[in-house]
Amino acid sequence: GITLSNSPTVNVGYEVVSELPKERHESPMLSLDKTKDVEQLKSFLGEQKVVISWKMDGLTVVVTYLGGKLVRAVTRGNGVVGEDITHNAPVIHGMPMTIPEKGKVIVRGEAVISYQDFEEINKSLPEGDTYQNPRNLASGSIRQFDPKKCAERHVHFKAFTFVNALDFNGSYDASLRLLKEWGFDPVEYRIVSPENVIKAVAQFEQQIEENPYPSDGLVLALDDLEY
């Protein structure tokens, strides 16, 4: 395994940084195709099983593990180059510092702050320093130079995929279950078939009102990753 000099596993205690270095992603992040037509989804699926999950409204972060240790956490940025926020990884909930897999593992997820924490944190900030919405607060918090400040903001990492998913499983559902076993807190999801996809979307729509975390839609991913 390689230990990077700025790795959280080397430095005991928090490391305060003076800037966020720019990092190039190994796999560029593409935008999702969007639709509001549920019937269109049904025809798109054909016979395929699909995983429906929340499209979390936060900041996408990519975390890299080598030799079972977290070595890098980088924000989405423009999809090609992001900002290195590895120093804040130890204080982000649902982002384990170690995993049982020793090979190279790259996990993508969303850093979010709950509505409740958003209200409370905003109340505690001086006037003029408050945030407009939980997404902006998550973005501002994860990019703090001082991890103690980030820790006060209760940032949660909701893992949603392995970047190198096929290395771990041919099924999306199985890969999300594996992430959970390894100590991640994956995004909430359901497996649906073309027959019940329309009903499932309606159920998610009803539930969005009570969600603790902000979401701005749903993501549908085929369970068969090769396909």
mmCIF file of C-alpha atoms in Angstrom:
data_model
loop_
_atom_site.group_PDB
_atom_site.id
_atom_site.type_symbol
_atom_site.label_atom_id
_atom_site.label_comp_id
_atom_site.label_asym_id
_atom_site.label_seq_id
_atom_site.Cartn_x
_atom_site.Cartn_y
_atom_site.Cartn_z
ATOM 1 C CA GLY A 1 0.000 0.000 0.000
ATOM 2 C CA ILE A 2 1.065 3.579 -0.522
ATOM 3 C CA THR A 3 0.757 6.116 2.246
ATOM 4 C CA LEU A 4 0.492 9.683 1.035
ATOM 5 C CA SER A 5 2.186 12.292 3.186
ATOM 6 C CA ASN A 6 -1.064 14.185 3.739
ATOM 7 C CA SER A 7 -3.005 11.003 4.489
ATOM 8 C CA PRO A 8 -5.282 11.197 7.547
ATOM 9 C CA THR A 9 -3.857 7.823 8.608
ATOM 10 C CA VAL A 10 -0.411 9.376 9.108
ATOM 11 C CA ASN A 11 -1.309 12.522 10.975
ATOM 12 C CA VAL A 12 -2.786 12.030 14.395
ATOM 13 C CA GLY A 13 -5.275 14.782 15.174
ATOM 14 C CA TYR A 14 -6.708 17.158 12.625
ATOM 15 C CA GLU A 15 -4.777 18.689 9.812
ATOM 16 C CA VAL A 16 -5.669 22.291 9.002
ATOM 17 C CA VAL A 17 -4.944 23.237 5.388
ATOM 18 C CA SER A 18 -4.413 26.656 3.838
ATOM 19 C CA GLU A 19 -5.834 25.776 0.426
ATOM 20 C CA LEU A 20 -7.727 23.011 -1.364
ATOM 21 C CA PRO A 21 -5.449 21.546 -4.060
ATOM 22 C CA LYS A 22 -7.061 20.771 -7.410
ATOM 23 C CA GLU A 23 -7.210 17.066 -8.273
ATOM 24 C CA ARG A 24 -8.022 15.441 -11.618
ATOM 25 C CA HIS A 25 -10.589 12.606 -11.465
ATOM 26 C CA GLU A 26 -9.583 9.220 -12.873
ATOM 27 C CA SER A 27 -13.029 8.825 -14.419
ATOM 28 C CA PRO A 28 -14.711 12.066 -15.537
ATOM 29 C CA MET A 29 -18.210 12.534 -14.124
ATOM 30 C CA LEU A 30 -20.890 12.803 -16.752
ATOM 31 C CA SER A 31 -24.243 14.477 -16.291
ATOM 32 C CA LEU A 32 -27.331 12.297 -16.027
ATOM 33 C CA ASP A 33 -29.971 12.184 -18.756
ATOM 34 C CA LYS A 34 -33.177 13.747 -17.435
ATOM 35 C CA THR A 35 -36.848 13.008 -18.041
ATOM 36 C CA LYS A 36 -40.158 13.977 -16.425
ATOM 37 C CA ASP A 37 -42.103 11.363 -18.416
ATOM 38 C CA VAL A 38 -42.612 8.238 -16.287
ATOM 39 C CA GLU A 39 -44.156 6.267 -19.167
ATOM 40 C CA GLN A 40 -40.992 6.916 -21.177
ATOM 41 C CA LEU A 41 -38.998 5.320 -18.360
ATOM 42 C CA LYS A 42 -41.069 2.177 -18.602
ATOM 43 C CA SER A 43 -40.275 1.731 -22.285
ATOM 44 C CA PHE A 44 -36.601 2.537 -21.661
ATOM 45 C CA LEU A 45 -36.355 -0.277 -19.115
ATOM 46 C CA GLY A 46 -37.667 -2.989 -21.415
ATOM 47 C CA GLU A 47 -37.355 -6.171 -19.337
ATOM 48 C CA GLN A 48 -34.585 -4.890 -17.058
ATOM 49 C CA LYS A 49 -34.663 -4.681 -13.268
ATOM 50 C CA VAL A 50 -33.780 -1.211 -12.064
ATOM 51 C CA VAL A 51 -32.597 0.459 -8.856
ATOM 52 C CA ILE A 52 -34.376 3.717 -7.950
ATOM 53 C CA SER A 53 -32.693 6.025 -5.462
ATOM 54 C CA TRP A 54 -32.852 9.643 -4.379
ATOM 55 C CA LYS A 55 -30.861 12.178 -6.356
ATOM 56 C CA MET A 56 -29.346 13.792 -3.281
ATOM 57 C CA ASP A 57 -29.003 17.566 -3.388
ATOM 58 C CA GLY A 58 -25.540 18.127 -1.965
ATOM 59 C CA LEU A 59 -21.980 18.008 -3.214
ATOM 60 C CA THR A 60 -20.648 14.937 -5.035
ATOM 61 C CA VAL A 61 -17.417 13.557 -3.556
ATOM 62 C CA VAL A 62 -15.137 10.799 -4.840
ATOM 63 C CA VAL A 63 -13.196 8.804 -2.240
ATOM 64 C CA THR A 64 -10.192 6.598 -3.080
ATOM 65 C CA TYR A 65 -8.906 3.718 -0.922
ATOM 66 C CA LEU A 66 -5.580 1.927 -1.294
ATOM 67 C CA GLY A 67 -4.498 -0.992 0.896
ATOM 68 C CA GLY A 68 -7.737 -0.646 2.858
ATOM 69 C CA LYS A 69 -7.067 2.991 3.839
ATOM 70 C CA LEU A 70 -8.709 6.202 2.695
ATOM 71 C CA VAL A 71 -6.038 8.125 0.764
ATOM 72 C CA ARG A 72 -8.014 10.813 -1.057
ATOM 73 C CA ALA A 73 -11.391 12.583 -1.037
ATOM 74 C CA VAL A 74 -12.077 15.015 -3.877
ATOM 75 C CA THR A 75 -15.157 17.102 -4.722
ATOM 76 C CA ARG A 76 -16.867 16.738 -8.085
ATOM 77 C CA GLY A 77 -15.742 20.189 -9.239
ATOM 78 C CA ASN A 78 -16.431 20.488 -12.961
ATOM 79 C CA GLY A 79 -16.538 16.703 -13.363
ATOM 80 C CA VAL A 80 -12.938 16.515 -14.579
ATOM 81 C CA VAL A 81 -11.037 18.415 -11.861
ATOM 82 C CA GLY A 82 -12.217 18.792 -8.245
ATOM 83 C CA GLU A 83 -10.871 20.058 -4.918
ATOM 84 C CA ASP A 84 -8.994 17.837 -2.473
ATOM 85 C CA ILE A 85 -10.873 17.707 0.856
ATOM 86 C CA THR A 86 -9.058 14.652 2.305
ATOM 87 C CA HIS A 87 -8.223 16.538 5.527
ATOM 88 C CA ASN A 88 -11.974 16.690 6.350
ATOM 89 C CA ALA A 89 -12.659 12.990 5.704
ATOM 90 C CA PRO A 90 -12.255 11.932 9.379
ATOM 91 C CA VAL A 91 -15.141 14.198 10.448
ATOM 92 C CA ILE A 92 -17.609 13.241 7.704
ATOM 93 C CA HIS A 93 -20.247 10.700 8.798
ATOM 94 C CA GLY A 94 -20.564 7.595 6.622
ATOM 95 C CA MET A 95 -17.083 7.935 5.107
ATOM 96 C CA PRO A 96 -15.032 5.114 6.690
ATOM 97 C CA MET A 97 -11.299 5.694 7.065
ATOM 98 C CA THR A 98 -10.578 1.986 6.518
ATOM 99 C CA ILE A 99 -12.313 -0.780 4.545
ATOM 100 C CA PRO A 100 -11.654 -4.554 4.396
ATOM 101 C CA GLU A 101 -10.760 -4.539 0.679
ATOM 102 C CA LYS A 102 -7.025 -4.095 0.058
ATOM 103 C CA GLY A 103 -7.150 -3.372 -3.691
ATOM 104 C CA LYS A 104 -7.883 0.036 -5.197
ATOM 105 C CA VAL A 105 -11.454 1.110 -4.449
ATOM 106 C CA ILE A 106 -13.066 4.336 -5.681
ATOM 107 C CA VAL A 107 -16.463 5.284 -4.261
ATOM 108 C CA ARG A 108 -18.698 8.126 -5.369
ATOM 109 C CA GLY A 109 -21.342 9.642 -3.136
ATOM 110 C CA GLU A 110 -23.053 12.828 -2.062
ATOM 111 C CA ALA A 111 -22.088 15.012 0.912
ATOM 112 C CA VAL A 112 -25.336 16.310 2.426
ATOM 113 C CA ILE A 113 -26.619 18.129 5.508
ATOM 114 C CA SER A 114 -30.072 17.415 6.928
ATOM 115 C CA TYR A 115 -32.773 20.110 6.991
ATOM 116 C CA GLN A 116 -32.749 19.973 10.807
ATOM 117 C CA ASP A 117 -28.990 20.548 11.079
ATOM 118 C CA PHE A 118 -29.245 23.248 8.414
ATOM 119 C CA GLU A 119 -31.805 25.189 10.490
ATOM 120 C CA GLU A 120 -29.772 24.857 13.696
ATOM 121 C CA ILE A 121 -26.392 25.706 12.129
ATOM 122 C CA ASN A 122 -27.829 28.731 10.336
ATOM 123 C CA LYS A 123 -29.243 30.017 13.650
ATOM 124 C CA SER A 124 -25.794 29.771 15.229
ATOM 125 C CA LEU A 125 -24.003 31.690 12.448
ATOM 126 C CA PRO A 126 -23.561 35.476 12.570
ATOM 127 C CA GLU A 127 -25.936 37.473 10.406
ATOM 128 C CA GLY A 128 -24.560 37.800 6.901
ATOM 129 C CA ASP A 129 -22.786 34.431 7.186
ATOM 130 C CA THR A 130 -25.916 32.281 6.913
ATOM 131 C CA TYR A 131 -26.535 29.889 4.013
ATOM 132 C CA GLN A 132 -29.453 29.910 1.604
ATOM 133 C CA ASN A 133 -30.079 26.150 1.575
ATOM 134 C CA PRO A 134 -28.637 22.849 2.859
ATOM 135 C CA ARG A 135 -26.769 22.253 -0.404
ATOM 136 C CA ASN A 136 -24.783 25.508 -0.088
ATOM 137 C CA LEU A 137 -24.096 24.746 3.566
ATOM 138 C CA ALA A 138 -22.811 21.247 2.688
ATOM 139 C CA SER A 139 -20.594 22.724 -0.018
ATOM 140 C CA GLY A 140 -19.224 25.409 2.312
ATOM 141 C CA SER A 141 -18.711 22.951 5.169
ATOM 142 C CA ILE A 142 -16.860 20.239 3.296
ATOM 143 C CA ARG A 143 -14.517 22.845 1.849
ATOM 144 C CA GLN A 144 -13.517 24.300 5.240
ATOM 145 C CA PHE A 145 -9.740 24.507 5.750
ATOM 146 C CA ASP A 146 -10.121 23.496 9.416
ATOM 147 C CA PRO A 147 -11.661 20.030 10.067
ATOM 148 C CA LYS A 148 -12.941 21.198 13.480
ATOM 149 C CA LYS A 149 -15.186 23.681 11.646
ATOM 150 C CA CYS A 150 -16.296 20.964 9.232
ATOM 151 C CA ALA A 151 -17.045 18.643 12.192
ATOM 152 C CA GLU A 152 -19.448 21.206 13.687
ATOM 153 C CA ARG A 153 -21.550 21.065 10.501
ATOM 154 C CA HIS A 154 -22.631 17.373 10.654
ATOM 155 C CA VAL A 155 -21.857 16.478 7.060
ATOM 156 C CA HIS A 156 -23.115 13.036 5.966
ATOM 157 C CA PHE A 157 -21.722 11.066 3.030
ATOM 158 C CA LYS A 158 -24.312 8.999 1.155
ATOM 159 C CA ALA A 159 -22.398 6.559 -1.059
ATOM 160 C CA PHE A 160 -24.147 5.777 -4.337
ATOM 161 C CA THR A 161 -21.698 3.834 -6.507
ATOM 162 C CA PHE A 162 -18.324 2.224 -6.980
ATOM 163 C CA VAL A 163 -16.571 4.061 -9.807
ATOM 164 C CA ASN A 164 -14.978 0.712 -10.684
ATOM 165 C CA ALA A 165 -18.238 -1.152 -9.952
ATOM 166 C CA LEU A 166 -17.653 -4.174 -12.180
ATOM 167 C CA ASP A 167 -14.550 -5.024 -10.150
ATOM 168 C CA PHE A 168 -16.844 -5.717 -7.193
ATOM 169 C CA ASN A 169 -20.159 -6.917 -8.514
ATOM 170 C CA GLY A 170 -22.237 -7.268 -11.641
ATOM 171 C CA SER A 171 -25.322 -6.128 -9.730
ATOM 172 C CA TYR A 172 -25.950 -2.563 -8.548
ATOM 173 C CA ASP A 173 -28.069 -3.752 -5.634
ATOM 174 C CA ALA A 174 -25.266 -6.111 -4.512
ATOM 175 C CA SER A 175 -22.651 -3.350 -4.783
ATOM 176 C CA LEU A 176 -24.771 -1.024 -2.588
ATOM 177 C CA ARG A 177 -25.149 -3.816 -0.028
ATOM 178 C CA LEU A 178 -21.376 -4.323 -0.071
ATOM 179 C CA LEU A 179 -20.810 -0.592 0.542
ATOM 180 C CA LYS A 180 -23.075 -0.845 3.595
ATOM 181 C CA GLU A 181 -21.139 -3.886 4.892
ATOM 182 C CA TRP A 182 -17.926 -1.890 4.620
ATOM 183 C CA GLY A 183 -19.235 0.924 6.827
ATOM 184 C CA PHE A 184 -20.652 3.338 4.256
ATOM 185 C CA ASP A 185 -24.146 4.783 4.557
ATOM 186 C CA PRO A 186 -25.540 4.245 1.048
ATOM 187 C CA VAL A 187 -28.315 6.304 -0.471
ATOM 188 C CA GLU A 188 -31.824 4.911 0.161
ATOM 189 C CA TYR A 189 -33.008 2.830 -2.802
ATOM 190 C CA ARG A 190 -35.553 0.305 -4.053
ATOM 191 C CA ILE A 191 -35.322 -2.386 -6.706
ATOM 192 C CA VAL A 192 -38.201 -2.263 -9.166
ATOM 193 C CA SER A 193 -39.268 -3.983 -12.354
ATOM 194 C CA PRO A 194 -40.822 -2.333 -15.437
ATOM 195 C CA GLU A 195 -44.255 -3.435 -14.091
ATOM 196 C CA ASN A 196 -44.050 -1.441 -10.865
ATOM 197 C CA VAL A 197 -41.713 1.425 -11.795
ATOM 198 C CA ILE A 198 -44.553 3.959 -12.164
ATOM 199 C CA LYS A 199 -45.972 3.056 -8.746
ATOM 200 C CA ALA A 200 -42.504 3.211 -7.152
ATOM 201 C CA VAL A 201 -41.854 6.707 -8.547
ATOM 202 C CA ALA A 202 -45.193 7.856 -7.079
ATOM 203 C CA GLN A 203 -44.255 6.392 -3.667
ATOM 204 C CA PHE A 204 -40.913 8.216 -3.694
ATOM 205 C CA GLU A 205 -42.732 11.431 -4.657
ATOM 206 C CA GLN A 206 -45.005 11.149 -1.619
ATOM 207 C CA GLN A 207 -42.081 10.396 0.678
ATOM 208 C CA ILE A 208 -39.929 13.355 -0.391
ATOM 209 C CA GLU A 209 -41.831 15.694 1.956
ATOM 210 C CA GLU A 210 -40.675 13.757 5.028
ATOM 211 C CA ASN A 211 -37.074 13.195 3.941
ATOM 212 C CA PRO A 212 -34.413 14.344 6.425
ATOM 213 C CA TYR A 213 -32.084 15.212 3.522
ATOM 214 C CA PRO A 214 -32.704 17.387 0.486
ATOM 215 C CA SER A 215 -33.280 15.626 -2.830
ATOM 216 C CA ASP A 216 -33.984 17.131 -6.242
ATOM 217 C CA GLY A 217 -35.272 14.073 -8.049
ATOM 218 C CA LEU A 218 -34.734 10.351 -8.503
ATOM 219 C CA VAL A 219 -31.965 8.377 -10.162
ATOM 220 C CA LEU A 220 -32.746 5.173 -12.052
ATOM 221 C CA ALA A 221 -29.853 2.789 -12.625
ATOM 222 C CA LEU A 222 -30.003 -0.629 -14.268
ATOM 223 C CA ASP A 223 -29.265 -3.374 -11.736
ATOM 224 C CA ASP A 224 -27.279 -5.316 -14.370
ATOM 225 C CA LEU A 225 -24.114 -3.228 -14.500
ATOM 226 C CA GLU A 226 -22.647 -4.944 -17.569
ATOM 227 C CA TYR A 227 -25.857 -4.285 -19.490
#
